[in-house]
CSV table of C-alpha atoms in Angstrom, one decimal:
chain,number,residue,atom,x,y,z
A,1,MET,CA,10.4,-5.1,-10.4
A,2,ALA,CA,12.3,-6.3,-7.3
A,3,LYS,CA,10.7,-5.3,-4.0
A,4,GLN,CA,12.9,-2.8,-2.3
A,5,ASN,CA,14.4,-4.0,1.0
A,6,ILE,CA,16.4,-0.9,1.9
A,7,PHE,CA,16.0,-1.4,5.6
A,8,ASP,CA,18.3,-4.4,5.5
A,9,ASN,CA,21.0,-2.2,4.2
A,10,GLU,CA,23.5,-1.7,7.2
A,11,THR,CA,24.2,1.9,6.5
A,12,PHE,CA,20.5,2.8,5.9
A,13,PHE,CA,19.4,0.8,9.0
A,14,ASP,CA,21.9,2.5,11.3
A,15,GLY,CA,21.1,6.0,9.9
A,16,TYR,CA,17.3,5.4,10.1
A,17,MET,CA,17.5,4.0,13.7
A,18,LYS,CA,19.5,7.0,14.8
A,19,LEU,CA,17.0,9.4,13.2
A,20,ARG,CA,14.1,7.7,15.0
A,21,GLU,CA,15.9,7.7,18.3
A,22,ARG,CA,15.9,11.5,18.2
A,23,GLN,CA,12.9,12.7,20.2
A,24,VAL,CA,12.5,15.7,17.9
A,25,ASN,CA,11.7,14.5,14.5
A,26,ALA,CA,8.8,14.8,12.0
A,27,ASN,CA,7.5,11.3,13.0
A,28,ASN,CA,7.1,12.2,16.7
A,29,ILE,CA,5.9,15.7,16.1
A,30,PHE,CA,3.4,15.1,13.2
A,31,GLU,CA,3.1,11.5,12.1
A,32,LEU,CA,2.5,9.4,15.2
A,33,PRO,CA,0.1,11.9,16.9
A,34,THR,CA,-2.0,12.1,13.7
A,35,LEU,CA,-2.0,8.3,13.3
A,36,PHE,CA,-3.2,7.8,16.8
A,37,SER,CA,-5.8,10.6,16.6
A,38,LEU,CA,-7.4,8.7,13.7
A,39,MET,CA,-7.1,5.3,15.4
A,40,PRO,CA,-10.4,3.4,15.7
A,41,ASP,CA,-11.4,1.5,18.8
A,42,LEU,CA,-9.1,-1.6,18.9
A,43,GLU,CA,-10.9,-3.4,21.7
A,44,GLY,CA,-11.0,-7.1,20.8
A,45,LYS,CA,-10.0,-6.4,17.2
A,46,LYS,CA,-7.6,-8.2,14.9
A,47,VAL,CA,-5.0,-5.8,13.5
A,48,LEU,CA,-2.6,-6.1,10.6
A,49,ASP,CA,0.3,-3.6,10.5
A,50,LEU,CA,1.9,-3.3,7.0
A,51,GLY,CA,5.6,-2.2,7.4
A,52,CYS,CA,5.6,-2.6,11.2
A,53,GLY,CA,9.3,-1.9,11.4
A,54,SER,CA,10.6,-2.3,15.0
A,55,GLY,CA,7.1,-3.0,16.4
A,56,GLU,CA,6.5,-0.1,18.7
A,57,ARG,CA,3.1,0.5,17.2
A,58,CYS,CA,2.2,-3.2,17.5
A,59,ILE,CA,2.8,-3.1,21.2
A,60,ASP,CA,0.6,0.0,21.4
A,61,TYR,CA,-2.3,-1.8,19.6
A,62,ILE,CA,-2.2,-4.5,22.3
A,63,ARG,CA,-2.2,-1.8,25.1
A,64,ARG,CA,-5.3,-0.4,23.3
A,65,GLY,CA,-7.1,-3.8,23.6
A,66,ALA,CA,-6.4,-5.5,20.3
A,67,SER,CA,-7.0,-9.3,20.6
A,68,LYS,CA,-4.4,-10.1,17.9
A,69,VAL,CA,-1.8,-8.2,16.0
A,70,VAL,CA,0.2,-9.3,12.9
A,71,GLY,CA,3.2,-7.1,12.2
A,72,LEU,CA,4.6,-7.6,8.7
A,73,ASP,CA,7.8,-6.2,7.4
A,74,ILE,CA,10.2,-6.9,4.5
A,75,SER,CA,13.2,-6.2,6.7
A,76,GLU,CA,14.5,-9.1,8.9
A,77,LYS,CA,16.8,-6.6,10.7
A,78,MET,CA,13.8,-4.5,11.7
A,79,LEU,CA,11.9,-7.6,12.9
A,80,GLU,CA,14.9,-8.7,15.0
A,81,VAL,CA,14.5,-5.4,16.9
A,82,ALA,CA,10.7,-5.9,17.0
A,83,ARG,CA,11.0,-9.5,18.5
A,84,ARG,CA,13.7,-8.3,21.0
A,85,ASP,CA,12.1,-5.1,22.2
A,86,ASN,CA,8.4,-5.3,21.4
A,87,SER,CA,7.3,-8.9,21.7
A,88,ASP,CA,3.9,-10.1,23.1
A,89,PRO,CA,2.1,-13.4,23.0
A,90,LYS,CA,-0.7,-11.7,21.0
A,91,ILE,CA,1.7,-10.3,18.4
A,92,THR,CA,3.0,-12.3,15.4
A,93,TYR,CA,5.9,-10.8,13.4
A,94,LEU,CA,6.0,-11.9,9.7
A,95,ASN,CA,9.0,-11.3,7.5
A,96,MET,CA,7.2,-10.7,4.2
A,97,PRO,CA,7.0,-7.9,1.5
A,98,MET,CA,3.6,-6.2,1.8
A,99,GLU,CA,3.2,-6.8,-2.0
A,100,ASP,CA,2.6,-10.5,-1.0
A,101,ILE,CA,-0.2,-10.0,1.5
A,102,ASP,CA,-2.7,-11.6,-0.9
A,103,LYS,CA,-1.0,-14.9,0.2
A,104,LEU,CA,-2.3,-14.4,3.8
A,105,SER,CA,-5.3,-16.6,4.5
A,106,GLU,CA,-6.8,-14.9,7.6
A,107,THR,CA,-8.9,-11.7,7.6
A,108,PHE,CA,-8.5,-8.6,9.8
A,109,ASP,CA,-10.8,-6.0,11.4
A,110,ILE,CA,-8.3,-3.2,11.0
A,111,VAL,CA,-5.3,-2.8,8.6
A,112,ILE,CA,-2.8,0.0,9.5
A,113,SER,CA,0.3,1.2,7.7
A,114,SER,CA,2.7,3.9,8.7
A,115,LEU,CA,4.9,5.6,6.0
A,116,ALA,CA,5.4,2.5,3.8
A,117,PHE,CA,3.2,2.9,0.8
A,118,HIS,CA,5.4,5.4,-1.0
A,119,TYR,CA,7.9,2.5,-1.4
A,120,VAL,CA,5.4,0.3,-3.2
A,121,GLU,CA,5.3,0.2,-7.0
A,122,ASP,CA,1.9,-1.5,-7.5
A,123,TYR,CA,-0.3,0.8,-5.4
A,124,CYS,CA,-3.7,-0.4,-6.8
A,125,GLY,CA,-2.7,-4.1,-6.3
A,126,LEU,CA,-1.8,-3.4,-2.7
A,127,VAL,CA,-5.1,-1.5,-2.0
A,128,ASN,CA,-7.1,-4.3,-3.5
A,129,SER,CA,-5.3,-6.9,-1.4
A,130,VAL,CA,-6.0,-4.9,1.7
A,131,TYR,CA,-9.7,-4.7,0.8
A,132,SER,CA,-9.9,-8.5,0.4
A,133,LEU,CA,-8.1,-9.0,3.8
A,134,LEU,CA,-10.6,-6.8,5.7
A,135,THR,CA,-13.9,-7.9,7.2
A,136,ASP,CA,-17.0,-6.0,6.1
A,137,GLY,CA,-17.0,-2.5,7.6
A,138,GLY,CA,-13.3,-3.0,8.5
A,139,ILE,CA,-11.1,0.0,8.7
A,140,PHE,CA,-8.0,0.8,6.6
A,141,LEU,CA,-5.8,3.6,8.1
A,142,PHE,CA,-2.5,4.6,6.6
A,143,SER,CA,0.0,7.4,6.3
A,144,GLN,CA,2.5,7.9,3.5
A,145,GLU,CA,4.7,10.7,2.2
A,146,HIS,CA,2.6,13.6,0.9
A,147,PRO,CA,2.4,14.0,-2.9
A,148,LEU,CA,4.0,17.4,-2.5
A,149,ALA,CA,7.0,15.6,-1.0
A,150,THR,CA,7.1,12.5,-3.3
A,151,CYS,CA,7.0,14.7,-6.4
A,152,TYR,CA,10.5,16.1,-5.7
A,153,SER,CA,12.8,14.7,-8.3
A,154,GLY,CA,16.0,16.3,-7.3
A,155,LYS,CA,16.4,18.1,-10.6
A,156,HIS,CA,16.5,21.5,-8.9
A,157,ASP,CA,16.6,23.0,-5.4
A,158,ARG,CA,13.7,21.8,-3.4
A,159,TRP,CA,13.3,25.2,-1.6
A,160,THR,CA,13.7,28.8,-2.5
A,161,ARG,CA,15.3,30.6,0.5
A,162,ASP,CA,15.9,34.2,1.6
A,163,GLU,CA,19.4,35.7,2.3
A,164,GLU,CA,19.4,34.1,5.8
A,165,GLY,CA,18.6,30.7,4.3
A,166,LYS,CA,15.0,30.8,5.6
A,167,LYS,CA,12.7,28.7,3.4
A,168,LEU,CA,10.3,31.0,1.5
A,169,TYR,CA,8.5,28.4,-0.7
A,170,VAL,CA,8.8,24.9,-2.1
A,171,ASN,CA,9.6,24.5,-5.8
A,172,ILE,CA,7.1,22.0,-7.3
A,173,SER,CA,7.6,20.5,-10.7
A,174,ASP,CA,6.0,17.7,-12.6
A,175,TYR,CA,3.4,17.0,-9.9
A,176,CYS,CA,1.2,15.4,-12.6
A,177,ILE,CA,3.9,13.1,-13.9
A,178,GLU,CA,3.8,9.9,-11.8
A,179,ARG,CA,7.1,8.2,-11.5
A,180,ARG,CA,9.7,6.5,-9.3
A,181,ASN,CA,12.2,9.0,-7.8
A,182,ASP,CA,15.5,7.6,-6.7
A,183,SER,CA,16.9,9.8,-3.9
A,184,THR,CA,19.8,9.6,-1.4
A,185,TRP,CA,18.6,9.1,2.2
A,186,PHE,CA,21.5,7.7,4.2
A,187,VAL,CA,22.3,5.6,1.1
A,188,GLU,CA,22.0,6.2,-2.6
A,189,GLY,CA,19.1,5.0,-4.7
A,190,VAL,CA,16.3,4.9,-2.1
A,191,GLN,CA,13.2,4.4,-4.3
A,192,ARG,CA,10.0,6.4,-3.7
A,193,TYR,CA,7.0,6.4,-5.9
A,194,HIS,CA,5.3,9.7,-6.7
A,195,ARG,CA,1.5,9.5,-7.1
A,196,MET,CA,-1.0,12.3,-7.4
A,197,PHE,CA,-3.7,12.8,-4.8
A,198,SER,CA,-6.3,11.7,-7.3
A,199,THR,CA,-4.5,8.4,-7.9
A,200,ILE,CA,-4.5,7.6,-4.2
A,201,MET,CA,-8.2,8.5,-3.7
A,202,ASN,CA,-9.2,6.6,-6.9
A,203,ALA,CA,-7.3,3.5,-5.9
A,204,LEU,CA,-9.4,3.4,-2.7
A,205,ALA,CA,-12.7,4.3,-4.3
A,206,ASP,CA,-12.2,1.8,-7.1
A,207,ALA,CA,-11.3,-1.0,-4.7
A,208,GLY,CA,-14.6,-0.4,-2.8
A,209,PHE,CA,-13.5,1.7,0.1
A,210,ARG,CA,-15.5,4.6,1.5
A,211,ILE,CA,-13.1,7.5,2.4
A,212,LEU,CA,-13.9,8.6,6.0
A,213,ARG,CA,-11.0,11.0,6.7
A,214,VAL,CA,-8.0,12.6,4.9
A,215,GLU,CA,-5.4,14.5,6.9
A,216,GLU,CA,-2.3,16.6,5.9
A,217,PRO,CA,-0.8,17.5,9.3
A,218,TYR,CA,0.8,20.9,9.8
A,219,PRO,CA,2.3,22.6,12.8
A,220,THR,CA,0.2,23.9,15.8
A,221,ASP,CA,1.1,27.2,17.4
A,222,GLU,CA,2.7,25.1,20.2
A,223,ILE,CA,4.9,23.2,17.8
A,224,ILE,CA,6.0,26.4,16.1
A,225,LYS,CA,6.9,28.0,19.4
A,226,LYS,CA,9.0,25.0,20.4
A,227,TYR,CA,10.4,24.1,17.0
A,228,PRO,CA,10.2,27.2,14.6
A,229,GLU,CA,12.3,25.2,12.1
A,230,TYR,CA,9.1,23.2,11.3
A,231,TYR,CA,7.3,26.2,9.8
A,232,ASP,CA,8.2,24.8,6.4
A,233,ASN,CA,5.5,22.2,7.0
A,234,PHE,CA,2.9,25.0,6.3
A,235,HIS,CA,4.4,25.2,2.8
A,236,LYS,CA,4.8,21.4,2.2
A,237,PRO,CA,3.2,18.9,4.6
A,238,ASP,CA,5.4,15.9,4.9
A,239,PHE,CA,2.6,13.3,5.4
A,240,LEU,CA,-0.7,12.3,4.0
A,241,PHE,CA,-3.2,10.2,6.0
A,242,VAL,CA,-6.3,8.3,4.8
A,243,LYS,CA,-8.9,6.5,6.9
A,244,ALA,CA,-11.3,4.4,4.9
A,245,GLU,CA,-14.0,1.8,5.5
A,246,LYS,CA,-14.5,-1.4,3.6
A,247,PHE,CA,-17.8,-0.5,1.9
A,248,THR,CA,-20.3,-3.2,1.1
A,249,LYS,CA,-23.5,-2.2,-0.6
A,250,GLY,CA,-26.4,-3.2,1.6
A,251,VAL,CA,-24.3,-3.4,4.8
B,1,MET,CA,-19.6,38.2,4.8
B,2,ALA,CA,-21.3,39.5,1.7
B,3,LYS,CA,-21.7,37.0,-1.1
B,4,GLN,CA,-19.4,37.9,-4.0
B,5,ASN,CA,-21.2,38.9,-7.2
B,6,ILE,CA,-18.2,39.8,-9.3
B,7,PHE,CA,-19.9,38.6,-12.5
B,8,ASP,CA,-22.2,41.6,-12.4
B,9,ASN,CA,-19.2,43.9,-12.5
B,10,GLU,CA,-19.2,45.3,-16.1
B,11,THR,CA,-15.4,45.1,-16.5
B,12,PHE,CA,-15.2,41.6,-15.1
B,13,PHE,CA,-18.1,40.4,-17.1
B,14,ASP,CA,-16.8,41.7,-20.5
B,15,GLY,CA,-13.3,40.4,-19.8
B,16,TYR,CA,-14.6,37.0,-18.7
B,17,MET,CA,-16.9,36.7,-21.7
B,18,LYS,CA,-14.1,37.5,-24.1
B,19,LEU,CA,-11.9,34.9,-22.4
B,20,ARG,CA,-14.6,32.2,-22.7
B,21,GLU,CA,-15.2,33.1,-26.4
B,22,ARG,CA,-11.6,32.1,-27.2
B,23,GLN,CA,-11.6,28.5,-28.4
B,24,VAL,CA,-8.2,27.8,-26.9
B,25,ASN,CA,-8.5,28.3,-23.1
B,26,ALA,CA,-8.1,26.0,-20.1
B,27,ASN,CA,-11.8,25.5,-19.8
B,28,ASN,CA,-12.2,24.1,-23.2
B,29,ILE,CA,-9.0,22.1,-23.1
B,30,PHE,CA,-9.2,20.6,-19.6
B,31,GLU,CA,-12.2,21.6,-17.6
B,32,LEU,CA,-15.2,20.8,-19.9
B,33,PRO,CA,-13.9,17.5,-21.3
B,34,THR,CA,-13.2,16.3,-17.8
B,35,LEU,CA,-16.5,17.4,-16.5
B,36,PHE,CA,-18.4,15.6,-19.3
B,37,SER,CA,-16.2,12.5,-18.9
B,38,LEU,CA,-17.4,12.2,-15.3
B,39,MET,CA,-21.1,13.0,-16.2
B,40,PRO,CA,-23.5,10.3,-15.0
B,41,ASP,CA,-26.4,9.2,-17.2
B,42,LEU,CA,-28.9,12.1,-17.2
B,43,GLU,CA,-31.8,10.3,-18.9
B,44,GLY,CA,-35.0,11.4,-17.1
B,45,LYS,CA,-33.0,13.0,-14.3
B,46,LYS,CA,-33.6,16.3,-12.4
B,47,VAL,CA,-30.4,18.3,-12.5
B,48,LEU,CA,-29.3,21.4,-10.5
B,49,ASP,CA,-26.4,23.5,-11.8
B,50,LEU,CA,-24.8,25.7,-9.2
B,51,GLY,CA,-23.2,28.7,-10.8
B,52,CYS,CA,-24.7,27.9,-14.3
B,53,GLY,CA,-23.4,31.2,-15.8
B,54,SER,CA,-24.6,31.7,-19.3
B,55,GLY,CA,-26.3,28.3,-19.4
B,56,GLU,CA,-24.4,26.3,-22.1
B,57,ARG,CA,-24.1,23.3,-19.8
B,58,CYS,CA,-27.8,23.4,-18.9
B,59,ILE,CA,-28.7,23.1,-22.6
B,60,ASP,CA,-26.3,20.2,-22.9
B,61,TYR,CA,-28.0,18.4,-19.9
B,62,ILE,CA,-31.3,18.6,-21.8
B,63,ARG,CA,-29.6,17.1,-24.9
B,64,ARG,CA,-28.4,14.3,-22.7
B,65,GLY,CA,-32.0,13.5,-21.7
B,66,ALA,CA,-32.4,15.4,-18.4
B,67,SER,CA,-36.2,15.8,-17.6
B,68,LYS,CA,-35.7,19.1,-15.8
B,69,VAL,CA,-32.8,21.4,-15.2
B,70,VAL,CA,-32.5,24.3,-12.7
B,71,GLY,CA,-29.7,26.7,-13.5
B,72,LEU,CA,-28.8,28.9,-10.5
B,73,ASP,CA,-26.5,31.9,-10.6
B,74,ILE,CA,-25.8,35.0,-8.5
B,75,SER,CA,-25.2,37.1,-11.6
B,76,GLU,CA,-28.3,38.6,-13.3
B,77,LYS,CA,-26.1,39.6,-16.2
B,78,MET,CA,-25.0,36.0,-16.7
B,79,LEU,CA,-28.6,34.8,-16.5
B,80,GLU,CA,-29.7,37.4,-19.1
B,81,VAL,CA,-27.3,35.7,-21.5
B,82,ALA,CA,-28.5,32.3,-20.5
B,83,ARG,CA,-32.2,33.2,-21.0
B,84,ARG,CA,-31.4,34.8,-24.4
B,85,ASP,CA,-29.0,32.1,-25.8
B,86,ASN,CA,-29.7,28.9,-23.9
B,87,SER,CA,-33.4,28.8,-23.0
B,88,ASP,CA,-35.5,25.6,-23.1
B,89,PRO,CA,-39.0,24.8,-21.6
B,90,LYS,CA,-37.3,22.2,-19.4
B,91,ILE,CA,-34.8,24.7,-18.0
B,92,THR,CA,-35.5,27.2,-15.1
B,93,TYR,CA,-32.9,29.9,-14.5
B,94,LEU,CA,-32.8,31.2,-10.9
B,95,ASN,CA,-31.0,34.3,-9.8
B,96,MET,CA,-29.8,33.3,-6.4
B,97,PRO,CA,-26.5,33.0,-4.5
B,98,MET,CA,-25.6,29.3,-4.1
B,99,GLU,CA,-25.1,29.9,-0.4
B,100,ASP,CA,-28.9,30.1,-0.2
B,101,ILE,CA,-29.8,26.8,-1.8
B,102,ASP,CA,-31.1,25.5,1.5
B,103,LYS,CA,-34.2,27.6,0.7
B,104,LEU,CA,-35.0,25.5,-2.3
B,105,SER,CA,-37.9,23.1,-1.6
B,106,GLU,CA,-37.5,20.5,-4.3
B,107,THR,CA,-34.9,17.7,-4.5
B,108,PHE,CA,-32.6,16.7,-7.4
B,109,ASP,CA,-31.1,13.5,-8.8
B,110,ILE,CA,-27.9,15.2,-9.8
B,111,VAL,CA,-26.2,18.4,-8.6
B,112,ILE,CA,-23.4,19.8,-10.8
B,113,SER,CA,-21.1,22.8,-10.3
B,114,SER,CA,-18.4,24.0,-12.6
B,115,LEU,CA,-15.6,26.3,-11.2
B,116,ALA,CA,-17.7,28.1,-8.6
B,117,PHE,CA,-16.9,26.7,-5.2
B,118,HIS,CA,-13.6,28.5,-4.8
B,119,TYR,CA,-15.7,31.7,-4.5
B,120,VAL,CA,-17.7,30.4,-1.6
B,121,GLU,CA,-16.7,31.1,2.0
B,122,ASP,CA,-18.8,28.5,3.9
B,123,TYR,CA,-17.7,25.4,2.1
B,124,CYS,CA,-19.0,22.9,4.6
B,125,GLY,CA,-22.4,24.7,4.7
B,126,LEU,CA,-22.7,24.5,0.9
B,127,VAL,CA,-21.7,20.8,0.8
B,128,ASN,CA,-24.3,20.0,3.5
B,129,SER,CA,-27.0,21.9,1.6
B,130,VAL,CA,-26.2,19.9,-1.5
B,131,TYR,CA,-26.5,16.7,0.4
B,132,SER,CA,-29.9,17.6,1.7
B,133,LEU,CA,-31.1,18.6,-1.8
B,134,LEU,CA,-30.1,15.2,-3.3
B,135,THR,CA,-32.3,12.1,-3.5
B,136,ASP,CA,-30.8,8.9,-2.0
B,137,GLY,CA,-27.9,7.7,-4.2
B,138,GLY,CA,-27.9,11.0,-6.0
B,139,ILE,CA,-24.7,12.3,-7.6
B,140,PHE,CA,-22.7,15.4,-6.8
B,141,LEU,CA,-20.2,16.4,-9.5
B,142,PHE,CA,-18.2,19.5,-9.3
B,143,SER,CA,-15.0,21.2,-10.4
B,144,GLN,CA,-13.1,24.0,-8.7
B,145,GLU,CA,-9.7,25.6,-8.8
B,146,HIS,CA,-7.1,23.2,-7.7
B,147,PRO,CA,-5.6,23.7,-4.2
B,148,LEU,CA,-2.2,24.3,-5.8
B,149,ALA,CA,-3.8,27.2,-7.7
B,150,THR,CA,-5.9,28.7,-4.9
B,151,CYS,CA,-3.0,28.7,-2.4
B,152,TYR,CA,-1.2,31.4,-4.5
B,153,SER,CA,-1.3,34.6,-2.4
B,154,GLY,CA,0.5,36.9,-4.8
B,155,LYS,CA,3.3,37.5,-2.2
B,156,HIS,CA,6.0,36.3,-4.6
B,157,ASP,CA,6.3,35.2,-8.2
B,158,ARG,CA,4.0,32.3,-8.9
B,159,TRP,CA,6.6,30.7,-11.2
B,160,THR,CA,10.4,30.3,-11.4
B,161,ARG,CA,11.4,30.6,-15.1
B,162,ASP,CA,14.6,29.9,-17.1
B,163,GLU,CA,16.4,32.6,-19.2
B,164,GLU,CA,13.9,32.2,-22.0
B,165,GLY,CA,11.0,32.7,-19.6
B,166,LYS,CA,10.0,29.0,-19.7
B,167,LYS,CA,8.2,27.9,-16.5
B,168,LEU,CA,10.5,25.6,-14.6
B,169,TYR,CA,8.4,25.1,-11.4
B,170,VAL,CA,5.6,26.6,-9.4
B,171,ASN,CA,6.5,28.3,-6.1
B,172,ILE,CA,4.2,27.0,-3.4
B,173,SER,CA,3.9,28.7,0.0
B,174,ASP,CA,1.5,28.4,2.9
B,175,TYR,CA,-0.4,25.5,1.3
B,176,CYS,CA,-1.6,24.6,4.8
B,177,ILE,CA,-2.9,28.0,5.7
B,178,GLU,CA,-6.5,28.2,4.6
B,179,ARG,CA,-7.5,31.8,3.7
B,180,ARG,CA,-9.2,34.2,1.3
B,181,ASN,CA,-6.9,35.4,-1.4
B,182,ASP,CA,-7.9,38.6,-3.1
B,183,SER,CA,-6.4,38.7,-6.6
B,184,THR,CA,-6.7,40.8,-9.7
B,185,TRP,CA,-8.5,39.1,-12.6
B,186,PHE,CA,-9.9,41.6,-15.0
B,187,VAL,CA,-10.7,43.7,-11.9
B,188,GLU,CA,-9.1,44.1,-8.5
B,189,GLY,CA,-10.2,42.2,-5.4
B,190,VAL,CA,-11.6,39.0,-6.9
B,191,GLN,CA,-12.0,36.8,-3.8
B,192,ARG,CA,-11.0,33.1,-3.9
B,193,TYR,CA,-10.9,30.8,-0.9
B,194,HIS,CA,-7.9,28.5,-0.5
B,195,ARG,CA,-8.6,25.1,1.0
B,196,MET,CA,-6.4,22.1,1.5
B,197,PHE,CA,-7.2,19.0,-0.4
B,198,SER,CA,-8.0,17.3,2.9
B,199,THR,CA,-10.6,20.0,3.8
B,200,ILE,CA,-12.5,19.4,0.6
B,201,MET,CA,-12.4,15.6,1.0
B,202,ASN,CA,-13.5,15.8,4.7
B,203,ALA,CA,-16.4,18.2,4.0
B,204,LEU,CA,-17.8,15.6,1.6
B,205,ALA,CA,-17.1,12.6,3.9
B,206,ASP,CA,-18.5,14.4,7.0
B,207,ALA,CA,-21.7,15.5,5.1
B,208,GLY,CA,-22.3,11.8,4.2
B,209,PHE,CA,-21.0,11.5,0.7
B,210,ARG,CA,-19.1,8.5,-0.7
B,211,ILE,CA,-16.3,9.8,-2.9
B,212,LEU,CA,-16.4,7.9,-6.2
B,213,ARG,CA,-13.8,9.8,-8.3
B,214,VAL,CA,-11.2,12.6,-8.0
B,215,GLU,CA,-9.5,14.1,-11.0
B,216,GLU,CA,-6.7,16.6,-11.5
B,217,PRO,CA,-6.6,17.0,-15.3
B,218,TYR,CA,-3.2,17.4,-17.0
B,219,PRO,CA,-2.3,17.6,-20.7
B,220,THR,CA,-2.4,14.7,-23.1
B,221,ASP,CA,0.4,14.2,-25.7
B,222,GLU,CA,-2.1,15.6,-28.3
B,223,ILE,CA,-2.7,18.7,-26.2
B,224,ILE,CA,1.1,19.3,-25.7
B,225,LYS,CA,1.7,18.9,-29.5
B,226,LYS,CA,-1.0,21.5,-30.3
B,227,TYR,CA,-0.6,23.8,-27.3
B,228,PRO,CA,3.0,23.4,-25.8
B,229,GLU,CA,2.3,26.5,-23.6
B,230,TYR,CA,0.1,24.2,-21.5
B,231,TYR,CA,3.0,22.1,-20.3
B,232,ASP,CA,2.9,24.1,-17.0
B,233,ASN,CA,-0.3,22.1,-16.2
B,234,PHE,CA,2.0,19.2,-15.4
B,235,HIS,CA,3.6,21.3,-12.6
B,236,LYS,CA,0.3,22.8,-11.3
B,237,PRO,CA,-3.1,21.4,-12.4
B,238,ASP,CA,-5.6,24.2,-12.7
B,239,PHE,CA,-8.6,22.2,-11.7
B,240,LEU,CA,-9.8,19.7,-9.2
B,241,PHE,CA,-12.9,17.5,-9.9
B,242,VAL,CA,-14.9,15.4,-7.4
B,243,LYS,CA,-17.7,12.9,-8.1
B,244,ALA,CA,-19.5,11.7,-5.0
B,245,GLU,CA,-22.6,9.8,-4.2
B,246,LYS,CA,-25.2,10.6,-1.5
B,247,PHE,CA,-24.4,7.7,0.9
B,248,THR,CA,-27.2,6.3,3.0
B,249,LYS,CA,-26.4,3.4,5.3
B,250,GLY,CA,-28.6,0.5,4.4
B,251,VAL,CA,-29.3,1.7,0.8
């Protein structure tokens, strides 16, 4: 199947950039803090960012001491922003679909990906490619949409609400049926792949990774005080994080 | 908190035994086949079964070549059945809460538990005790109620149904709030502990296990043809399985 390059769609790109410019969004409240809480020591490390987007994270890796960063993205429009706003002599931006990383010749100490894997059809292929790009004991850290989020097919209301419209619970159907869900997000036909927890864990274990940490971020008391509308993240976490180590018997 | 010994409650015991006597139940259709599909080679191995109940599995481990089996259960009534119906010179039945296994002096090659851990309050303590009872490279295989099942608090209908009463989707609330849910199952006040998927994975990783396999069983076409009423297991799997290896750096 063709690799999705939705970020080069004008309408999607503009909508997405506006969303990310807002200071109060799920990425800033849940996703980025969790990602950086799981971040290994980057001092002197070679880092690959799969789906680097506009490159803010790549700059941060350099600030944290990374010796080299390769930021890879399928969207040329995103990389234009990255090269304009987040360039550094130690950063190389590559316009390439992450499905093609097996073509990269160099190896990395750390591979990071933020909210990109739910767009990928061949999950096991990607995980195996990451494994082969990592040095022994290398760290693989990624976030993706949570399986309770990706399983939403749009066939019925996502939420059951009370009279005031408050979300009471999330309506889950066909969690065990893995599939591509085409949804409308800024534009029609945005393709997300639903996979069960077990499929994600087994792809990592089968590739040869040792799972070090799994996170499903939910609101702190502080977040609920400031942004009560995020209570629904107790019912359905938006994001899943996995930190894994390249496991080599005998090392 | 007192360790729950619900299986010694007469009413619960009779209801549970009748349920298990039925040939068509979720245990026979999903749980046992998955457990045995994940079973390591037992030839000459020492096996510990946590929550062995009436001992059918212990007898099966002997048939599969286990050199010794210790079946442990908190319920004396269950062990009476085990000693009567499933005794073997190589099997020792111990009446002990699994929370106390740190008191066992011997080690095991394989620790197995079927549908017991959702009754345990101190999950990390139990996982750490299992780790210390295992020989290096030993296998820990267990099933428990799935987090999408344990998170049901009884505050609202578990399912949304159509006019004919067919289950359309499962209503999930407070998945991210870990807690004890007291429900009525044959008797009132059966205590189950809800834990997020990440809590289960992290307890294993932190103890020093390498996760080898995770399974969330769902119906095959054959099962759906024979028992269409089990379609709802696509929406909400009843069981979670984990197979993990005692990981020792350098081994």
